[in-house]
Structure formats: C-alpha cells, structure tokens
C-alpha cells in the first residue's frame, strides 16, 4: 500500500479540497480518500492543485512528424492527407517505436496518462503482412536511438511487428495504451485502396478479424492489461463498405471498445448519402453498431437526426478541437451531443497540440464561437470530458481521487504567469502543460516539470526521432509543404 498527500485536489462533483490524502494499493488503485488531512512522513507530497489526468481518446502517433510542416500554402484536409501518406510510407517498426516513444513521452509530461491509438499502418512497405514472406526488398530504417530503454526485445519483421512496436513504446513512456487495430478496406465508396493505402488493408473484413484475433492473443499474452489492451476501429464508412460493416457487427466480440471516424468532412456525408441512401450515422444504426461501446471521432457535420441517434445510443464522442481547427474541419456540436445523451471525450489526433488544458479550452472556445454564448461547458464538465470521458472511450476505469479510480494524477502550479490569480476550480481555463509540476501514474511519479523521470525531456526524443524519419525519407520536409501549396 502506498500513500500520497495533495496540498489541494479536484474532487467530484468539481470541488477543490485542501489536504487530500489517499491510500493506493499495489495495483495503483485508490482505496481510501480523506479531506483536511495532514501529510504523514511516508506520503508522496504533491503541491499546487491536483487534477485527474487526461485520457487521450484519439491519437495517430506518426502524425506528430507533420507538426509545423503543412502550412506552406492553403489547401484542405484532403491535401494535408497527401503529406500524411508520405509519413506513413516511411514508417518501419524500428522507426515507429522510436517516434511513438517520443510522442507518448510528450503526452505523459503534459498530463495525458492513457491513449487510444487509432492504428492502421499494419503491414510492410510492400504491403505484405509482417511475419509472412515478403515480396519486395527489406525495409530500410535509420539507426535505432540507442538511449531508449525497450520493454521487450525488438522483432522488426515478426508477426504484428508494428503493433508490438507501439506497445513497447507505451511501456517505455509509461502511458496506458488502448491499441485500436483498424479495419481499412477501400479508398472510398466502391473504390479500391490507393497504392499509398496498400499497407493499411487486410483485403477483407474476415482477414482483418483473423489478424485482430491473433494480435489480441499476442498482446494479452505479453502485456499487463492495465498497461496495454487491444480495441478495434473501423477507419470510416468510406474505408469499410456496407457488407464489411455488417460482417464486423456480427463477428467482433461485443465487449471490445470500437471506434470510427464519423462525418469529419461534408464530402464523406455526400458520398455516403449517394452510395447508401443515408448518413454515416444512419448507416451505423442500420447495422446495429450504435452502442455504449462505440466512440465516434470528430462527428463534426451531423444532422439533427444523427445527433438524436448518437445520444439515444449513449455513444462516446471523441472531439479533437485543436486538430479540427488546424485542418479547418469545422466546429462539432459537442454541447448538443452531450445534451442528447452522448458522452464527450477529447483527443489530440494529429498532435498539432499535445496539451490537455489547451484541448479543454479549445472545446469551450469553439462552442462560444459557434453559439455566441459563454460557459457552454463548465470547468468541471471539461475535466470530466478529458478524464472520465476519455477513459470510457478506452474501456478503462477513470483516473482520479475516489475509491476504485486509478491513481493517475497531475499537479498544476497555481502561481505562474498564466495561472496566478485563477480560482483553483477554473485552472482548466488558464493553465497549460507548462504549468504541470508532477504527473503520477498508478501512484508513482513519472514526470516532473516537463521532464520524464527516466527519459528526460520529450523535445530531445522528438527531435532525434523526426530526424531519423527525415533520413529515411529525405524529401518529407519539402514535399509536405509542396503538397499544400
């Protein structure tokens, strides 16, 4: 049993209490909580104001390499996607493990302690499955960053090489990973995959499910479920046709978290209506895919009927406000969805920003801009969206200071240039990741003042990983800018 003491802490239903002391069992789960307590000699002491950590409901780790490289012209989501394909084509298991370790370290130091990784770069660069006979030359990658500590031996060409690389990266960084293995079967309604998408696809829903079951066995046999678990995702209704949706609805285990990109772009809605006679949400309802285990990502362009269907099913909605702003996707109807019965969560998606406080703020600011009103989400609602909403999307217990919650906590300094004078309960509207003084996972400190306790500063790791990506694809920097010009 471990114990910790917080100078001040956020407790449900959104109160800030002084002198909060908690006992934590060996599995990192809170067992007892008391207010107005004095610290005891063996307590881990957390000064400032302590909040539950954020649970990242939507991540594509490799997108981080594009930050600051896609603004050379105007463009759209669709032209940005060309740059993303170039980055995806460069990845090898070795490169991805290094990059993902750096990205997950950046998340942890900012206050995200779990992540749903929406993963579709499954196969070799020649599109053959890892662990099976290749048809092209060996993949090439830059040298491994030797200072990274790996949780298990590297198997760069064995079965599930990419997925296991992500799992090892999460363990190294100390973040809880829900690996959403993604089904990706077409480039659009009735269109075969493009050459740049070939390594994403298994060819059929049955083949994807077969590989998913094999991956599930491999992960559960090698990793603690509290650290790494396997969920599932359908990339989008564009990328998974209606017969495949029906097949997966019937055969995917019912207790598995399921995610899908939904109505991110108006073009997706138009194409879906033309091909199926209904909206993407209506198509999911047609095949009984709307349920509490489903997380819909973005949900930006919805009809009133769509919102009613999603709310009645009590789905989780993963809003990614900084990404949606960066890609000019639009402002999603988060407040209306929550009022209809859906649960709002937050994700960093393409990692234009990796800061839960800015993501919370962007959610509220988007609502204010769209509605002309303030206080659309209370500070307490923003904390819940980032913490318990994201945990729900991952099928994990929520973080926080209540019996039965996991002891994943983040401490904020209330006296910085950004936070000084703020009401403690309203720090979510003034703080940034720069104000984080400590991050705790399972009752143990993993980061202090922007530095990982084992891996150091995430900037150094990111710079090294991105440089190696550039070495493997020397044209990445130039072409990502050109793609949007």
XYZ file of C-alpha atoms in Angstrom, residues 97-343:
247
model
C 8.832 2.544 -31.907
C 11.268 5.409 -31.534
C 8.819 8.045 -32.756
C 5.898 6.707 -30.697
C 8.066 6.559 -27.568
C 8.843 10.245 -28.031
C 5.206 11.154 -28.739
C 3.927 9.213 -25.741
C 6.595 10.838 -23.571
C 5.348 14.241 -24.741
C 1.820 13.180 -23.769
C 2.803 11.939 -20.309
C 4.743 15.063 -19.382
C 1.719 17.187 -20.399
C -0.736 15.201 -18.266
C -2.162 12.535 -20.597
C -1.599 9.138 -18.953
C -3.599 6.891 -21.264
C -4.150 6.921 -25.010
C -6.393 5.291 -27.603
C -4.096 4.744 -30.585
C -6.104 4.562 -33.820
C -3.651 2.379 -35.718
C -3.832 1.372 -39.363
C -0.206 1.129 -40.607
C -0.269 -2.639 -40.267
C 1.913 -4.109 -42.985
C 5.304 -3.789 -44.608
C 6.049 -1.050 -47.097
C 5.493 -3.614 -49.876
C 2.046 -4.343 -48.281
C 2.875 -7.914 -47.215
C 1.984 -8.946 -43.691
C 4.728 -8.910 -41.085
C 5.743 -12.436 -40.177
C 4.994 -13.726 -43.676
C 7.106 -13.973 -46.823
C 7.883 -10.561 -48.279
C 7.644 -9.697 -51.962
C 9.970 -6.717 -52.009
C 13.393 -5.697 -50.676
C 13.890 -5.351 -46.902
C 12.587 -2.211 -45.278
C 15.246 0.342 -44.528
C 15.368 2.488 -41.447
C 17.771 4.852 -39.783
C 19.762 3.561 -36.790
C 17.906 2.983 -33.541
C 18.156 5.651 -30.849
C 20.352 3.658 -28.528
C 19.419 5.557 -25.371
C 15.809 4.366 -25.389
C 15.048 1.572 -22.956
C 12.870 -1.097 -24.530
C 10.397 -3.135 -22.537
C 10.883 -6.268 -24.657
C 13.200 -7.454 -27.441
C 12.593 -5.916 -30.838
C 11.177 -8.169 -33.562
C 11.130 -5.862 -36.567
C 9.877 -8.412 -39.074
C 7.867 -10.856 -36.980
C 4.087 -11.107 -36.687
C 2.401 -7.872 -35.594
C 5.698 -6.002 -35.735
C 4.114 -2.548 -35.974
C 1.582 -3.173 -33.238
C 4.158 -4.609 -30.848
C 6.408 -1.628 -31.535
C 3.625 0.675 -30.348
C 3.035 -1.477 -27.275
C 6.715 -1.359 -26.330
C 6.764 2.396 -26.888
C 3.863 2.839 -24.471
C 5.520 0.724 -21.807
C 8.764 2.658 -22.179
C 6.996 6.007 -21.859
C 4.765 4.785 -19.008
C 1.467 5.583 -20.715
C -1.546 3.239 -20.669
C -2.271 2.159 -24.263
C -5.520 1.019 -25.836
C -4.381 -0.166 -29.256
C -7.262 0.284 -31.691
C -6.395 -2.066 -34.532
C -8.167 -0.545 -37.526
C -10.028 -2.088 -40.436
C -9.283 -0.239 -43.697
C -10.592 -1.797 -46.916
C -11.208 0.872 -49.554
C -10.328 4.383 -50.712
C -13.978 5.393 -50.883
C -17.418 4.006 -51.617
C -16.809 1.306 -54.229
C -13.172 2.348 -54.770
C -10.168 0.032 -54.254
C -7.381 1.177 -51.946
C -4.820 3.528 -53.442
C -1.168 2.432 -53.669
C -0.301 4.665 -50.701
C -3.003 2.911 -48.651
C -1.935 -0.629 -49.525
C -0.086 -1.252 -46.271
C -3.219 -0.293 -44.308
C -5.514 -3.000 -45.657
C -6.074 -6.699 -44.958
C -8.201 -7.083 -48.086
C -11.436 -8.210 -46.408
C -13.327 -7.947 -43.150
C -12.726 -11.627 -42.470
C -8.958 -11.285 -42.973
C -8.866 -8.227 -40.721
C -10.783 -10.049 -37.980
C -8.472 -13.035 -38.244
C -5.417 -10.812 -37.795
C -7.189 -8.887 -34.999
C -7.767 -12.101 -33.032
C -4.132 -13.096 -33.497
C -2.985 -9.665 -32.310
C -5.314 -9.798 -29.311
C -3.769 -13.118 -28.302
C -0.238 -11.784 -28.768
C -0.835 -8.637 -26.705
C -2.751 -10.280 -23.876
C -0.040 -12.913 -23.609
C 2.781 -10.361 -23.344
C 1.465 -7.255 -21.564
C -0.489 -6.408 -18.426
C -3.969 -5.272 -19.482
C -3.700 -2.210 -17.240
C -0.763 -1.150 -19.400
C -1.666 -2.354 -22.913
C -5.034 -3.558 -24.188
C -6.491 -4.145 -27.648
C -9.579 -2.448 -29.030
C -10.846 -2.148 -32.580
C -11.644 0.566 -35.086
C -13.343 0.976 -38.422
C -11.449 3.688 -40.217
C -14.618 5.305 -41.630
C -17.672 4.400 -43.665
C -15.594 5.496 -46.676
C -12.969 2.861 -45.930
C -15.217 -0.006 -44.743
C -18.056 -0.876 -47.108
C -21.563 -1.823 -46.013
C -21.189 -5.630 -46.305
C -17.996 -5.392 -44.229
C -19.767 -3.253 -41.620
C -22.460 -5.883 -41.340
C -19.927 -8.717 -41.056
C -17.884 -6.955 -38.379
C -21.016 -6.037 -36.417
C -21.853 -9.738 -36.241
C -18.405 -11.140 -35.505
C -16.389 -8.628 -33.434
C -16.588 -9.535 -29.723
C -19.209 -7.370 -28.046
C -17.027 -6.291 -25.124
C -14.315 -4.705 -27.286
C -14.122 -0.885 -27.487
C -14.917 0.149 -31.076
C -14.042 3.498 -32.698
C -14.740 5.112 -36.068
C -14.045 8.449 -37.783
C -17.519 9.865 -38.391
C -18.696 12.772 -40.543
C -15.394 14.605 -40.341
C -15.920 16.122 -43.789
C -19.054 17.180 -45.723
C -17.767 15.174 -48.705
C -17.984 11.996 -46.634
C -21.641 12.704 -45.891
C -22.482 13.452 -49.514
C -20.751 10.316 -50.781
C -22.423 8.171 -48.119
C -25.876 9.515 -48.950
C -25.293 8.852 -52.638
C -23.959 5.326 -52.083
C -26.236 4.099 -49.282
C -29.189 6.475 -49.077
C -28.394 7.541 -45.535
C -25.848 9.464 -43.484
C -22.778 7.782 -41.935
C -24.582 7.752 -38.573
C -27.673 6.265 -40.210
C -25.520 3.592 -41.808
C -24.074 2.594 -38.426
C -27.595 2.486 -36.977
C -28.733 0.282 -39.872
C -26.200 -2.342 -38.790
C -26.723 -2.038 -35.012
C -23.287 -0.501 -34.467
C -24.509 2.377 -32.300
C -23.999 1.433 -28.653
C -22.222 2.491 -25.485
C -19.078 0.660 -26.570
C -18.788 2.851 -29.702
C -16.688 6.013 -29.890
C -17.283 8.269 -32.880
C -14.379 10.564 -33.705
C -14.945 14.188 -34.785
C -18.699 13.961 -35.568
C -18.372 17.457 -36.964
C -21.063 17.566 -39.652
C -24.226 15.973 -38.267
C -27.941 16.286 -38.878
C -30.403 16.673 -36.025
C -31.439 13.054 -36.550
C -27.794 11.949 -36.391
C -27.397 13.667 -33.024
C -30.557 12.051 -31.697
C -29.368 8.600 -32.760
C -25.926 9.074 -31.212
C -27.388 10.460 -27.992
C -30.005 7.732 -27.625
C -27.285 5.097 -28.020
C -25.095 6.902 -25.437
C -22.039 6.664 -27.635
C -18.811 8.412 -26.710
C -17.809 11.279 -28.996
C -14.078 11.986 -29.326
C -13.757 15.675 -30.095
C -10.312 16.830 -31.251
C -10.727 20.614 -31.268
C -7.133 21.683 -31.942
C -6.830 19.218 -34.836
C -10.235 20.183 -36.203
C -9.109 23.812 -36.129
C -5.725 23.028 -37.685
C -7.329 21.110 -40.559
C -10.217 23.589 -40.946
C -12.681 20.739 -40.405
C -15.258 22.864 -38.604
C -16.695 23.106 -35.084
C -18.532 19.993 -33.981
C -21.797 20.152 -31.969
C -20.284 18.963 -28.697
C -22.814 20.636 -26.378
C -25.777 19.428 -28.400
C -24.394 15.896 -28.454
C -23.884 15.845 -24.689
C -27.364 17.243 -24.137
C -28.738 14.473 -26.379
C -27.117 11.794 -24.187
C -23.675 11.210 -25.722
C -20.505 11.326 -23.607
